[in-house]
Amino acid sequence: MNPEAAKRLEATIQKTLATHAKSDKSYLWMAYWVIFEREADPDGLEGWLNELKTGASRADVIKNMVEANEFKQKLTGEESSNYRSTEENINSMLDTKLHSARMKMVRTLLPSAKVILDLGGYSASDQRGALLQLGYPHLPENIYIRDLPPDKMMFPGQEWPIQVKYQNCNIEYVYGSMTDLSCFQENSFDLVWSGESIEHITKEEAEQLFDQVYKLLKSGGKFALDTPNRKATKLLFPNNYIHPEHKLEYYFDDLCKLLEKHNFKILDTKGIIDLSKSIETSSKNTINHEFIYNQQLNDSPDKSYCFYICCMRAEDL
């Protein structure tokens, strides 16, 4: 990279990071994602922190990172046009943190079950489906995945075999809308799971869905879901939703009341990525810092980026 191009890149990175990070640690954490496209290793992070403590400026650190061999190897020829923008890398970092938090949710919060209905559970990268891909630790006997055919999705993916075998688990794709569950027998499922999918249907469709799920659950079965929190998403997108396919992004209290209206009793709730400060101050200036450093799972679902709810039929309690 020629000197002028390097200076322009350093200035762009410096300016962008300054708007997203306050502390030196959060600044360096984001710099690693923006420049090296990876998490900061402990030794490297400590080394850069020491440089800042002993008088180096943030601009000096960015300059040294851009001049490092690791970064140079990412560039092709003399130009950086193929290198992702700072905003793209920051978004990638936040997506990675959210994915990690949802993996922890699936691994630690979802109840064990022998027969599962996974609403919206298709995965383009794993024929086992999103639930097992996220690390669900209780291998069930059967998983039924209800989702649109891949060619009908906004971003079409691979079409997996209808029947998939993974160890001792039978996985079956039942393509169609999650709002129509008439193809399944009543009292069939120990767990119905909706992983970030309820926001893809309207409130009226969700109410119809809840009535169907109620009938599909076995006695003692559980209905669990996670979804973005509108208190958080409206800070980023006050006039629309975070995804073009979203029909409704819920406030935590509103979704709890809607479930209770359809005779579900809430058993457990958790927040996913605590954004308390940003939500309390109605400011998006601290969101990225909180996203990186706050708890993945917490007890403030109404003040988190996403929230998790697990419930049962009231008649079973």
Short mmCIF file of N, CA and C in Angstrom, two decimals, residues 203 210 227-231 249-261 266 269 299-304 307-309:
data_model
loop_
_atom_site.label_atom_id
_atom_site.label_comp_id
_atom_site.label_asym_id
_atom_site.label_seq_id
_atom_site.Cartn_x
_atom_site.Cartn_y
_atom_site.Cartn_z
N LYS A 203 -48.67 -9.91 14.27
CA LYS A 203 -49.25 -10.17 15.59
C LYS A 203 -50.45 -11.12 15.48
N PHE A 210 -49.79 -19.33 18.50
CA PHE A 210 -49.79 -19.71 19.92
C PHE A 210 -50.91 -20.70 20.22
N THR A 227 -36.13 -13.51 20.62
CA THR A 227 -36.49 -12.53 19.60
C THR A 227 -35.84 -11.19 19.94
N PRO A 228 -35.60 -10.33 18.94
CA PRO A 228 -35.05 -9.00 19.23
C PRO A 228 -36.01 -8.17 20.08
N ASN A 229 -35.43 -7.32 20.91
CA ASN A 229 -36.18 -6.45 21.81
C ASN A 229 -36.38 -5.08 21.14
N ARG A 230 -37.62 -4.69 20.94
CA ARG A 230 -37.88 -3.42 20.25
C ARG A 230 -37.33 -2.22 21.02
N LYS A 231 -37.23 -2.33 22.34
CA LYS A 231 -36.63 -1.24 23.11
C LYS A 231 -35.20 -0.96 22.65
N GLU A 249 -41.33 -6.38 15.75
CA GLU A 249 -40.32 -6.58 16.78
C GLU A 249 -40.95 -6.20 18.12
N TYR A 250 -40.95 -7.14 19.05
CA TYR A 250 -41.75 -7.03 20.26
C TYR A 250 -41.01 -6.32 21.40
N TYR A 251 -41.80 -5.64 22.22
CA TYR A 251 -41.36 -5.24 23.55
C TYR A 251 -41.56 -6.46 24.45
N PHE A 252 -40.64 -6.64 25.40
CA PHE A 252 -40.68 -7.82 26.25
C PHE A 252 -42.03 -7.98 26.95
N ASP A 253 -42.49 -6.94 27.61
CA ASP A 253 -43.75 -7.03 28.36
C ASP A 253 -44.92 -7.36 27.45
N ASP A 254 -44.92 -6.80 26.25
CA ASP A 254 -46.03 -7.04 25.33
C ASP A 254 -46.10 -8.50 24.91
N LEU A 255 -44.94 -9.11 24.65
CA LEU A 255 -44.96 -10.52 24.22
C LEU A 255 -45.34 -11.43 25.39
N CYS A 256 -44.90 -11.11 26.59
CA CYS A 256 -45.31 -11.90 27.76
C CYS A 256 -46.83 -11.86 27.93
N LYS A 257 -47.40 -10.68 27.81
CA LYS A 257 -48.86 -10.54 27.96
C LYS A 257 -49.60 -11.29 26.86
N LEU A 258 -49.05 -11.28 25.65
CA LEU A 258 -49.69 -11.98 24.55
C LEU A 258 -49.68 -13.49 24.78
N LEU A 259 -48.58 -14.00 25.28
CA LEU A 259 -48.51 -15.43 25.61
C LEU A 259 -49.49 -15.80 26.73
N GLU A 260 -49.56 -14.95 27.73
CA GLU A 260 -50.48 -15.20 28.85
C GLU A 260 -51.93 -15.13 28.39
N LYS A 261 -52.21 -14.24 27.44
CA LYS A 261 -53.56 -14.15 26.87
C LYS A 261 -53.98 -15.47 26.25
N ILE A 266 -45.55 -18.17 32.04
CA ILE A 266 -44.11 -17.93 31.87
C ILE A 266 -43.32 -18.63 32.96
N THR A 269 -37.26 -16.37 31.98
CA THR A 269 -36.92 -15.32 31.02
C THR A 269 -35.46 -14.92 31.23
N ASP A 299 -30.41 -11.05 33.66
CA ASP A 299 -31.76 -11.07 34.21
C ASP A 299 -32.55 -9.80 33.91
N SER A 300 -32.18 -9.11 32.85
CA SER A 300 -32.90 -7.90 32.45
C SER A 300 -33.38 -8.02 31.00
N PRO A 301 -34.34 -8.92 30.76
CA PRO A 301 -34.78 -9.15 29.37
C PRO A 301 -35.35 -7.91 28.70
N ASP A 302 -35.96 -7.00 29.49
CA ASP A 302 -36.55 -5.81 28.89
C ASP A 302 -35.51 -4.74 28.57
N LYS A 303 -34.25 -4.97 28.99
CA LYS A 303 -33.18 -4.00 28.72
C LYS A 303 -32.01 -4.66 28.00
N SER A 304 -32.32 -5.66 27.18
CA SER A 304 -31.30 -6.38 26.43
C SER A 304 -31.60 -6.32 24.94
N PHE A 307 -34.35 -11.11 23.88
CA PHE A 307 -34.79 -11.74 25.11
C PHE A 307 -35.29 -13.16 24.84
N TYR A 308 -35.23 -13.96 25.89
CA TYR A 308 -35.61 -15.38 25.85
C TYR A 308 -36.79 -15.59 26.79
N ILE A 309 -37.77 -16.38 26.34
CA ILE A 309 -38.93 -16.72 27.15
C ILE A 309 -39.17 -18.22 27.04
#
